[in-house]
XYZ file of C-alpha atoms in Angstrom:
695
model
C -22.641 -12.403 14.450
C -23.886 -14.826 11.848
C -27.532 -13.921 12.306
C -28.557 -17.446 11.380
C -29.153 -18.883 14.850
C -32.759 -18.628 16.041
C -33.840 -18.120 19.657
C -36.662 -20.088 21.197
C -38.227 -19.638 24.651
C -38.767 -22.245 27.362
C -41.856 -22.050 29.620
C -39.776 -21.644 32.854
C -42.193 -23.235 35.292
C -44.669 -26.096 35.556
C -47.984 -24.505 34.560
C -50.948 -24.873 36.814
C -53.343 -23.423 34.259
C -53.162 -23.030 30.509
C -53.243 -19.234 30.636
C -49.969 -19.244 32.509
C -48.065 -20.008 29.291
C -49.811 -17.389 27.128
C -47.385 -14.437 27.808
C -44.510 -16.696 26.596
C -46.512 -18.000 23.645
C -47.197 -14.388 22.660
C -43.425 -13.898 22.117
C -43.599 -16.592 19.402
C -46.866 -15.323 17.914
C -45.258 -11.848 17.638
C -42.233 -13.258 15.862
C -39.805 -12.308 18.630
C -38.965 -15.957 19.262
C -39.034 -18.878 16.797
C -40.605 -21.512 19.046
C -42.168 -22.138 22.483
C -40.697 -25.023 24.390
C -41.468 -27.037 27.465
C -39.802 -30.119 28.914
C -41.451 -33.086 30.632
C -44.250 -31.772 32.913
C -45.732 -33.716 35.726
C -48.296 -30.957 36.293
C -50.255 -30.093 33.171
C -49.115 -32.463 30.506
C -46.901 -30.712 27.918
C -48.668 -31.725 24.651
C -52.086 -30.988 26.144
C -51.042 -27.630 27.573
C -49.712 -26.434 24.234
C -52.746 -27.737 22.363
C -55.042 -25.799 24.695
C -52.856 -22.693 24.525
C -53.113 -22.689 20.752
C -56.821 -21.775 21.079
C -55.596 -18.213 21.674
C -53.639 -18.187 18.457
C -51.199 -20.458 16.589
C -47.509 -20.813 17.480
C -44.628 -23.168 16.733
C -44.000 -25.576 19.614
C -41.176 -27.821 20.837
C -40.960 -30.444 23.552
C -37.522 -30.700 24.984
C -37.435 -33.348 26.046
C -40.326 -35.595 26.986
C -39.234 -38.805 28.585
C -39.584 -42.100 26.851
C -40.737 -44.187 29.885
C -43.799 -41.945 30.130
C -45.451 -43.119 26.869
C -45.302 -45.768 24.212
C -43.805 -44.543 20.908
C -47.218 -45.060 19.181
C -48.779 -42.712 21.705
C -45.872 -40.333 21.255
C -46.538 -40.118 17.478
C -50.250 -39.477 18.045
C -49.548 -36.762 20.591
C -46.949 -34.992 18.463
C -49.134 -34.975 15.369
C -52.136 -33.802 17.379
C -50.092 -30.906 18.648
C -49.159 -29.939 15.135
C -52.845 -29.933 14.159
C -53.854 -27.929 17.236
C -51.177 -25.264 16.854
C -51.322 -25.106 13.075
C -47.516 -24.964 12.935
C -44.679 -27.474 12.543
C -43.741 -29.199 15.793
C -40.311 -30.338 16.997
C -41.032 -33.220 19.391
C -38.007 -34.128 21.449
C -37.653 -37.386 23.324
C -35.058 -38.894 25.663
C -34.581 -41.877 27.969
C -34.286 -39.785 31.149
C -32.275 -40.652 34.246
C -31.682 -44.268 35.165
C -33.503 -43.721 38.463
C -36.514 -42.461 36.487
C -36.417 -45.464 34.164
C -36.281 -47.800 37.142
C -39.138 -46.102 38.879
C -41.519 -46.416 35.926
C -40.276 -49.541 34.139
C -39.024 -51.667 37.036
C -35.451 -51.615 35.735
C -33.378 -49.091 33.738
C -32.690 -49.632 30.079
C -29.697 -51.966 29.782
C -28.801 -49.995 26.654
C -30.294 -46.489 26.501
C -28.899 -46.131 22.962
C -30.760 -49.197 21.727
C -33.975 -48.131 23.415
C -33.749 -44.604 21.955
C -32.998 -45.996 18.464
C -36.025 -48.247 18.569
C -38.247 -45.474 19.996
C -37.246 -42.980 17.333
C -37.638 -45.600 14.556
C -41.270 -46.268 15.603
C -42.222 -42.614 15.953
C -40.576 -41.627 12.632
C -42.060 -44.554 10.755
C -45.582 -43.847 11.956
C -45.349 -40.147 11.179
C -43.720 -40.550 7.773
C -45.185 -43.738 6.348
C -48.160 -44.389 8.640
C -47.009 -47.962 9.238
C -44.167 -49.611 11.135
C -42.966 -53.111 11.890
C -40.245 -53.513 14.492
C -39.057 -56.522 16.470
C -36.695 -54.833 18.865
C -35.174 -55.496 22.259
C -37.531 -52.962 23.951
C -40.374 -52.440 21.433
C -42.214 -54.945 19.327
C -44.586 -52.941 17.155
C -46.639 -53.869 14.158
C -49.072 -51.049 13.638
C -50.387 -48.376 11.318
C -51.467 -44.811 11.997
C -54.351 -43.348 10.011
C -53.297 -40.401 7.937
C -54.389 -36.913 9.039
C -53.617 -33.616 7.323
C -51.162 -31.853 9.643
C -48.109 -29.583 9.547
C -44.805 -31.452 9.642
C -43.581 -33.064 12.866
C -39.790 -33.264 13.292
C -38.445 -35.510 16.015
C -35.509 -34.645 18.245
C -33.341 -36.707 20.545
C -32.034 -35.473 23.890
C -28.227 -35.573 23.750
C -25.601 -35.250 26.429
C -22.806 -37.620 25.323
C -20.980 -38.606 22.150
C -22.828 -41.928 21.700
C -26.261 -40.341 21.810
C -25.010 -37.572 19.481
C -23.970 -40.121 16.877
C -27.367 -41.835 17.221
C -29.117 -38.495 16.723
C -27.078 -38.027 13.559
C -28.461 -41.322 12.277
C -32.149 -41.147 13.258
C -33.217 -37.650 14.430
C -34.179 -34.383 12.832
C -32.594 -32.493 15.760
C -30.188 -33.131 18.616
C -31.376 -31.342 21.755
C -28.941 -30.513 24.563
C -29.580 -29.168 28.052
C -27.047 -27.314 30.227
C -24.208 -27.911 27.778
C -21.647 -25.144 27.304
C -20.953 -23.987 23.778
C -17.500 -25.546 23.641
C -18.979 -28.956 24.498
C -21.723 -28.617 21.880
C -19.137 -27.879 19.214
C -16.515 -30.428 20.243
C -18.772 -33.352 21.193
C -22.379 -32.915 20.078
C -21.861 -31.329 16.668
C -18.959 -33.662 15.897
C -20.987 -36.718 16.953
C -24.103 -35.806 14.945
C -21.923 -35.116 11.844
C -20.293 -38.536 12.249
C -23.615 -40.326 12.657
C -25.246 -38.582 9.685
C -22.293 -39.313 7.442
C -22.393 -43.018 8.390
C -25.922 -43.366 6.995
C -25.593 -40.769 4.226
C -28.219 -38.324 5.524
C -28.153 -34.573 6.310
C -26.744 -33.613 9.699
C -29.653 -32.904 12.137
C -30.184 -29.427 13.530
C -28.611 -28.591 16.869
C -30.846 -27.199 19.583
C -29.334 -26.036 22.875
C -31.573 -25.278 25.856
C -29.455 -22.795 27.796
C -30.135 -21.384 31.231
C -29.870 -17.591 31.327
C -30.513 -14.755 33.795
C -29.851 -11.046 33.940
C -27.356 -9.986 36.557
C -29.481 -7.347 38.181
C -29.547 -5.558 41.467
C -31.452 -7.480 44.147
C -30.467 -10.957 42.858
C -27.979 -13.444 44.254
C -26.505 -15.338 41.255
C -26.096 -18.567 43.115
C -29.753 -18.622 44.106
C -30.844 -18.106 40.536
C -28.451 -20.748 39.213
C -29.463 -23.355 41.772
C -33.149 -22.518 41.208
C -32.617 -23.706 37.634
C -29.912 -26.380 37.899
C -29.883 -27.926 41.388
C -31.813 -31.021 40.347
C -29.530 -31.618 37.360
C -26.438 -31.302 39.542
C -27.749 -34.334 41.489
C -27.958 -36.523 38.363
C -24.785 -38.494 37.478
C -25.198 -38.143 33.679
C -25.271 -34.342 33.927
C -22.303 -34.256 36.327
C -20.400 -36.522 33.957
C -21.130 -34.276 30.961
C -20.171 -31.141 32.863
C -16.951 -32.692 34.078
C -16.050 -33.775 30.538
C -16.642 -30.183 29.441
C -14.182 -28.905 32.019
C -16.676 -27.680 34.622
C -15.854 -29.141 38.006
C -19.045 -29.795 39.955
C -19.242 -32.190 42.842
C -22.644 -31.745 44.461
C -21.111 -30.964 47.851
C -20.695 -27.179 47.793
C -23.784 -25.846 46.060
C -22.493 -22.247 45.895
C -19.242 -23.349 44.324
C -21.063 -25.513 41.806
C -23.294 -22.547 40.859
C -20.313 -20.279 40.191
C -18.559 -23.066 38.264
C -21.550 -23.260 35.912
C -21.349 -19.473 35.339
C -17.596 -19.451 34.810
C -17.724 -22.464 32.531
C -20.413 -20.974 30.236
C -23.122 -23.530 31.044
C -25.257 -20.809 32.717
C -25.256 -17.420 31.043
C -25.359 -14.466 33.414
C -24.927 -10.774 32.708
C -26.514 -7.800 31.048
C -28.673 -8.436 27.967
C -25.793 -7.434 25.725
C -23.308 -9.660 27.608
C -25.692 -12.614 27.329
C -26.090 -11.923 23.595
C -22.292 -11.966 23.288
C -22.178 -15.355 25.064
C -24.953 -16.686 22.814
C -22.775 -15.947 19.833
C -20.461 -18.726 21.036
C -23.314 -21.177 20.480
C -23.824 -19.907 17.014
C -20.110 -20.344 16.290
C -20.361 -23.914 17.635
C -22.992 -24.716 14.994
C -26.087 -24.431 17.029
C -29.243 -23.716 14.921
C -31.518 -22.755 17.809
C -30.850 -21.682 21.450
C -33.814 -22.029 23.775
C -33.676 -19.394 26.508
C -34.307 -21.116 29.872
C -35.168 -18.665 32.684
C -36.350 -21.326 35.177
C -34.018 -20.037 37.893
C -35.446 -16.525 37.619
C -39.035 -17.852 37.713
C -38.348 -19.983 40.814
C -36.665 -17.233 42.793
C -38.328 -14.049 41.499
C -41.505 -15.096 39.724
C -42.716 -15.594 36.218
C -43.024 -11.875 35.461
C -39.326 -11.353 36.048
C -38.498 -14.456 33.970
C -40.590 -13.012 31.089
C -38.829 -9.646 31.337
C -35.407 -11.349 31.267
C -36.381 -13.281 28.149
C -37.660 -10.138 26.394
C -34.495 -8.252 27.214
C -32.260 -10.996 25.820
C -34.376 -11.432 22.687
C -34.160 -7.708 22.014
C -30.407 -7.663 22.645
C -29.842 -10.570 20.268
C -32.017 -8.996 17.577
C -30.126 -5.690 17.692
C -26.676 -6.991 18.646
C -24.961 -6.087 15.378
C -26.029 -2.420 15.789
C -25.154 -2.101 19.501
C -21.783 -0.679 20.638
C -19.616 -3.244 22.330
C -18.859 -2.608 26.015
C -15.157 -2.992 25.184
C -15.427 0.151 23.105
C -16.082 2.237 26.246
C -13.176 4.029 27.935
C -11.715 1.966 30.755
C -12.559 4.614 33.423
C -16.172 4.774 32.196
C -16.553 1.004 32.479
C -15.123 1.066 35.981
C -17.520 3.833 37.066
C -20.397 1.895 35.567
C -19.375 -1.241 37.530
C -19.097 0.681 40.755
C -22.507 2.271 40.166
C -24.079 -1.150 39.466
C -22.415 -2.663 42.583
C -23.983 0.093 44.808
C -27.347 -0.319 43.121
C -27.153 -4.071 43.598
C -26.539 -3.752 47.296
C -29.278 -1.203 47.763
C -31.872 -3.174 45.823
C -30.996 -6.447 47.566
C -31.551 -4.695 50.901
C -34.821 -3.136 49.698
C -36.258 -6.389 48.397
C -35.250 -8.313 51.561
C -36.818 -5.696 53.815
C -40.014 -5.560 51.748
C -40.553 -9.324 51.890
C -39.807 -9.258 55.676
C -42.413 -6.463 56.021
C -45.146 -8.554 54.482
C -44.336 -11.899 56.108
C -43.368 -10.579 59.577
C -39.927 -12.208 59.513
C -36.835 -10.445 60.869
C -34.887 -8.500 58.273
C -31.366 -9.973 58.059
C -30.011 -6.677 56.732
C -31.165 -4.831 59.865
C -28.703 -4.276 62.715
C -29.865 -5.464 66.135
C -30.844 -2.642 68.435
C -31.404 -0.024 65.732
C -33.463 2.850 67.147
C -36.146 3.142 64.456
C -38.247 0.765 62.395
C -36.698 -1.388 59.705
C -39.193 -0.478 57.022
C -42.292 1.717 56.735
C -44.829 1.634 53.941
C -46.760 4.864 53.412
C -50.068 4.721 51.543
C -50.375 8.532 50.993
C -47.419 10.863 50.433
C -49.135 13.580 52.502
C -47.923 11.768 55.639
C -44.301 11.581 54.598
C -42.918 14.644 56.293
C -44.610 13.839 59.598
C -43.172 10.302 59.467
C -39.679 11.453 58.552
C -39.695 13.898 61.442
C -40.517 11.187 63.935
C -38.105 8.760 65.656
C -39.770 5.830 63.899
C -37.297 6.534 61.059
C -33.535 6.235 61.623
C -30.579 6.390 59.226
C -31.058 2.782 58.158
C -34.854 2.749 57.802
C -36.341 2.199 54.341
C -39.450 4.218 53.613
C -41.688 3.236 50.682
C -43.953 6.009 49.383
C -46.149 6.524 46.267
C -44.308 9.768 45.359
C -40.697 10.806 45.138
C -39.039 12.654 48.010
C -35.744 14.400 48.477
C -34.901 12.195 51.448
C -32.643 9.381 50.284
C -34.274 6.910 52.614
C -37.484 7.129 50.598
C -38.004 4.695 47.731
C -40.848 5.351 45.282
C -43.434 2.746 44.291
C -46.109 2.605 41.650
C -49.364 0.769 42.258
C -50.287 -0.507 45.712
C -48.391 -2.528 48.276
C -51.429 -2.996 50.507
C -54.544 -3.550 48.417
C -55.410 -7.169 47.412
C -55.584 -7.660 43.675
C -53.032 -4.840 43.029
C -49.335 -4.966 42.132
C -46.495 -2.583 42.754
C -43.106 -1.705 41.279
C -40.569 -0.195 43.649
C -37.880 1.918 41.975
C -38.526 -0.090 38.765
C -36.422 -2.987 40.156
C -38.572 -4.750 42.737
C -42.031 -6.075 41.799
C -44.705 -7.366 44.136
C -48.314 -8.645 43.886
C -50.910 -8.794 46.675
C -53.716 -11.292 46.454
C -56.578 -12.446 48.602
C -55.758 -15.875 49.956
C -58.711 -17.630 48.410
C -57.956 -16.267 44.951
C -54.319 -17.394 44.808
C -55.163 -20.799 43.423
C -56.903 -19.175 40.423
C -54.678 -16.250 39.508
C -51.453 -16.313 37.544
C -48.557 -15.505 39.797
C -46.059 -13.425 37.858
C -43.971 -11.890 40.649
C -43.270 -12.325 44.335
C -46.768 -12.375 45.801
C -48.218 -11.818 49.289
C -51.195 -14.127 49.920
C -53.222 -12.104 52.447
C -56.080 -13.013 54.742
C -58.491 -10.149 54.055
C -61.750 -11.327 55.613
C -63.364 -14.317 57.365
C -63.862 -16.015 53.957
C -60.106 -15.980 53.431
C -59.554 -17.344 56.919
C -61.985 -20.198 56.310
C -60.222 -21.141 53.087
C -56.837 -21.006 54.764
C -57.983 -23.188 57.665
C -59.609 -25.671 55.330
C -56.356 -26.035 53.444
C -54.437 -26.400 56.695
C -56.801 -29.089 57.978
C -56.414 -30.974 54.721
C -52.612 -30.769 54.970
C -52.769 -32.004 58.566
C -54.895 -34.996 57.603
C -53.249 -35.947 54.288
C -49.969 -34.091 53.989
C -51.207 -32.314 50.799
C -50.338 -28.595 50.847
C -52.020 -26.416 48.193
C -49.712 -26.212 45.213
C -49.810 -22.424 45.057
C -48.383 -22.192 48.592
C -45.432 -24.249 47.454
C -44.606 -21.853 44.636
C -41.338 -20.058 45.560
C -42.801 -16.623 44.710
C -45.903 -16.985 46.917
C -45.475 -15.789 50.524
C -48.152 -16.048 53.219
C -48.467 -12.583 54.694
C -48.729 -11.971 58.440
C -47.799 -15.520 59.335
C -47.190 -14.328 62.878
C -50.995 -14.310 63.352
C -51.115 -18.086 62.993
C -48.456 -19.315 65.360
C -45.275 -18.503 63.440
C -42.538 -16.838 65.558
C -43.294 -13.147 66.196
C -39.640 -12.005 66.159
C -40.226 -9.898 63.040
C -43.773 -8.732 63.771
C -43.408 -5.620 65.916
C -43.214 -1.839 65.195
C -39.412 -1.949 65.275
C -39.531 -4.447 62.423
C -42.370 -3.091 60.220
C -44.938 -0.327 60.011
C -47.563 0.877 57.629
C -48.942 4.421 57.598
C -52.438 4.118 56.220
C -54.163 6.705 54.100
C -56.021 8.099 57.106
C -52.768 8.572 59.048
C -53.235 5.665 61.402
C -50.257 3.374 62.028
C -50.105 -0.377 62.373
C -47.779 -3.246 61.662
C -49.873 -4.540 58.740
C -52.376 -3.023 56.270
C -55.450 -4.442 58.051
C -53.980 -4.550 61.544
C -55.018 -2.955 64.780
C -54.323 0.774 64.903
C -51.395 1.465 67.254
C -51.400 5.236 66.949
C -51.038 8.090 64.482
C -48.209 9.090 62.167
C -45.673 11.130 64.118
C -46.270 9.336 67.419
C -43.093 8.305 69.229
C -41.935 4.784 68.364
C -41.920 3.850 72.030
C -45.674 4.521 72.218
C -46.320 2.359 69.171
C -44.267 -0.449 70.678
C -46.143 -0.070 73.984
C -49.516 -0.304 72.217
C -48.350 -3.395 70.344
C -47.185 -5.038 73.609
C -50.422 -4.115 75.365
C -52.497 -5.700 72.572
C -50.553 -8.930 72.806
C -50.557 -8.950 76.620
C -54.378 -8.721 76.779
C -54.975 -10.801 73.629
C -53.896 -14.301 72.768
C -50.408 -14.739 71.423
C -49.172 -15.047 68.801
C -49.589 -11.576 67.251
C -53.010 -10.165 68.074
C -52.355 -7.083 66.018
C -51.747 -8.098 62.405
C -55.271 -9.211 61.430
C -57.356 -7.421 64.041
C -58.987 -5.166 61.490
C -60.437 -7.991 59.358
C -60.754 -11.107 61.619
C -62.685 -10.969 64.890
C -60.393 -11.649 67.839
C -62.491 -14.571 69.159
C -62.560 -16.277 65.731
C -58.758 -16.192 65.368
C -58.215 -17.365 68.938
C -60.622 -20.283 68.431
C -58.857 -21.297 65.252
C -55.496 -21.430 67.041
C -56.930 -23.181 70.069
C -58.352 -25.929 67.878
C -55.126 -26.187 65.867
C -52.097 -25.906 68.136
C -49.980 -27.178 65.182
C -50.905 -24.281 62.938
C -47.613 -22.440 63.437
C -45.699 -25.539 62.444
C -47.737 -25.781 59.274
C -46.988 -22.148 58.321
C -43.250 -22.418 58.994
C -43.064 -25.899 57.540
C -44.257 -24.672 54.171
C -41.375 -22.217 54.016
C -38.889 -24.965 54.879
C -40.390 -27.345 52.297
C -39.952 -24.663 49.591
C -36.373 -23.993 50.638
C -35.443 -27.681 50.597
C -37.157 -28.214 47.247
C -35.252 -25.240 45.795
C -32.066 -26.977 46.956
C -32.931 -30.074 44.970
C -34.964 -32.074 47.535
C -37.771 -34.183 46.117
C -40.871 -35.458 47.886
C -40.299 -33.261 50.931
C -42.848 -33.883 53.756
C -43.501 -32.529 57.201
C -43.755 -34.839 60.177
C -47.231 -34.774 61.692
C -48.948 -33.787 58.482
C -50.395 -36.872 56.838
C -47.966 -39.218 58.520
C -44.644 -39.728 60.319
C -41.220 -40.701 59.151
C -40.920 -43.564 61.617
C -43.409 -46.212 62.756
C -42.601 -45.681 66.411
C -43.545 -41.991 66.290
C -46.640 -42.767 64.284
C -47.911 -44.982 67.082
C -47.763 -42.180 69.684
C -49.968 -39.189 70.358
C -47.914 -36.203 69.258
C -46.385 -33.910 71.881
C -44.650 -31.852 69.195
C -47.385 -29.369 68.373
C -45.657 -26.674 70.477
C -42.028 -27.662 69.815
C -39.667 -25.067 68.407
C -38.190 -27.743 66.136
C -39.614 -29.266 62.924
C -38.823 -32.698 61.452
C -39.083 -33.143 57.717
C -37.973 -35.833 55.285
C -37.471 -36.292 51.577
C -36.741 -39.090 49.156
C -33.085 -39.142 50.189
C -32.765 -37.900 53.776
C -34.251 -36.248 56.835
C -34.025 -32.659 58.105
C -34.319 -30.949 61.490
C -35.283 -27.232 61.294
C -35.515 -24.441 63.796
C -38.874 -22.649 63.533
C -37.609 -19.218 64.502
C -34.640 -19.017 62.084
C -35.693 -21.622 59.483
C -32.153 -22.970 59.820
C -32.108 -26.566 58.663
C -29.710 -29.464 59.308
C -29.699 -32.591 57.182
C -29.387 -35.924 58.973
C -29.707 -39.565 58.022
C -33.152 -41.138 57.948
C -32.326 -43.184 61.054
C -31.289 -40.090 63.017
C -34.412 -38.398 61.643
C -36.579 -41.221 63.016
C -34.963 -40.889 66.446
C -35.296 -37.097 66.442
C -38.920 -37.423 65.467
C -39.528 -39.888 68.269
C -38.005 -37.421 70.731
C -40.221 -34.655 69.479
C -43.430 -36.693 69.463
C -42.818 -38.350 72.830
C -41.628 -35.176 74.505
C -38.139 -36.180 75.652
C -35.566 -38.981 75.965
C -37.168 -40.935 78.770
C -40.655 -40.851 77.261
C -39.219 -41.815 73.809
C -37.372 -44.749 75.239
C -40.659 -46.123 76.523
C -41.797 -46.647 72.948
C -39.280 -49.465 72.662
C -37.923 -48.412 69.313
C -34.502 -47.265 70.453
C -32.223 -47.301 73.488
C -31.915 -44.465 75.912
C -28.248 -44.138 74.893
C -29.070 -43.701 71.186
C -31.821 -41.201 71.946
C -29.661 -39.239 74.305
C -26.866 -39.029 71.733
C -29.271 -37.641 69.148
C -30.720 -35.201 71.599
C -27.290 -33.969 72.682
C -26.107 -33.650 69.049
C -29.123 -31.515 68.141
C -28.688 -29.361 71.183
C -25.017 -28.846 70.306
C -26.189 -27.647 66.955
C -28.558 -25.143 68.601
C -31.753 -27.150 68.009
C -33.421 -27.642 71.367
C -36.153 -30.210 71.568
C -39.298 -29.980 73.715
C -38.001 -31.671 76.847
C -34.563 -31.617 78.564
C -32.185 -34.509 78.008
C -32.293 -37.345 80.547
C -29.964 -36.664 83.457
C -27.255 -39.317 83.602
C -24.663 -40.038 86.231
């Protein structure tokens, strides 16, 4: 290991508040990382976020990369210098032209020559920062301006680089070439060679090489493809990234997402493994001539939360810092390595099952890892260990049940947690691998979410805030941003019209500190610990038979029955809202942009928009995005992508209530509507009304 390559850290999410970035900035302040980075943000603006974060202490900052169509080069120079003043440290400000589609969206047409546009942009920024004056009559920028001098730390400028031409340009005009998602071999063969050629042509030093590299620990409870796609799905949809990856020998096609994810891992574009294994892979970037690798844990943050992303970063930083003193895994005896791999495989399977059951417990969804017809409950959370023996002796626990308790127990079905899984404002760690936060609903918008988080309705004030947000979404289509965060999960969604298939005692139980048993921490008491499971099920069924479905149990301890019933009666679409949020998050994680729910702030098609909706009680949802439409089953969240035209017809069927009623809108023929209806039924997606009988 050369020891000369530095490690920076990327903020792996779009911050909603300045304090969200502070834990990552602290790594730089403490000297564990050389620089804090963020790319183009359409939430809190990157330069402003870093300037505000510096109020808590100085740190070196990098922008990698901000997009040229977003700001004039004069404004870019002012922003970069202002950031240097605010942070009190040198700044590396990276810029790039962005995707052609982005250029077209903001400028009306893409750059005819991105290389020329980038050359002119960098010339203006560099001239203003170095000399305070610039005159340029270019194809894209005509600038004759001066910039008043201000005492500030140095600002270096970087250029986003993916291909050889831009690498040569970076060699001529930039202080750094910044790559994203490029494997080490490509950096060495294409980027380093290109920057050296460009620098030699104008007789200047070769610019530094900065590689922003996606990384994640391969830990129990994680599916690698989910983490990879959480980081890279959007890039795999952009032609210039696909072209770069193909040139580097990584075959990605954008058709099979799982295959693309594994190709990125196998090709070294996404680093996955233990901290030591990732440190070993980072050494390849050092050998390729990279001066700074920026650790990008976006995939971990999107799938597991910011806390886990921070812990991954810290582990890799530590492994890199001590790599020369650590024994290589290849030095271990072969049988020892095999035993370790077997142990890790078993742990991975157990932790995946535990995490999936725990999230199902909070949200009231069926646990996929649970066999149908199992005799006990899928998962039981115990608030006080004094009730463990009574619980384990009852038939509520079978061989496959997971029991979570605050103290260790000899029974292998018991997993130990620290903290609280039931109290709002608390967090818990289960077996040191699975982390969870619990928050009051109305505080979620104001609290940093650093792990998978249950947003709970804890009192009438929470309910009022939730309903206000739902009404706003119904009228405008705007869903609160915190609910769209992948790590935030609405607890007890069954109480608001979501399917109740995972809500009963055979799916989830909680034994409260007083020994009472319910399906949720603030739910109606169904009995006492040790009671037969059949009696708990009967009490649950009785409550729902005499109450108003959906689940009359989950919130009975904190929300008056009449208040919840009235909220549902006035909002028959509430269940669609709750499930739709989950589907929007899933589609967004798969690379969808601008995903919207039909009936919330608008409709996909004009014909459906002109009708009074009959889809409030339909088991099917219609959604659309910038590039397609989707039909989703509410119970399973299974989603099928269709063309926008088929989406419009499906929406019309849903809103009108069936083929014959939809044909009366005059927007499509009975034959076309019937074909769409039959196709959806064949796929298992049954609309509200039966298909038209035909001879």
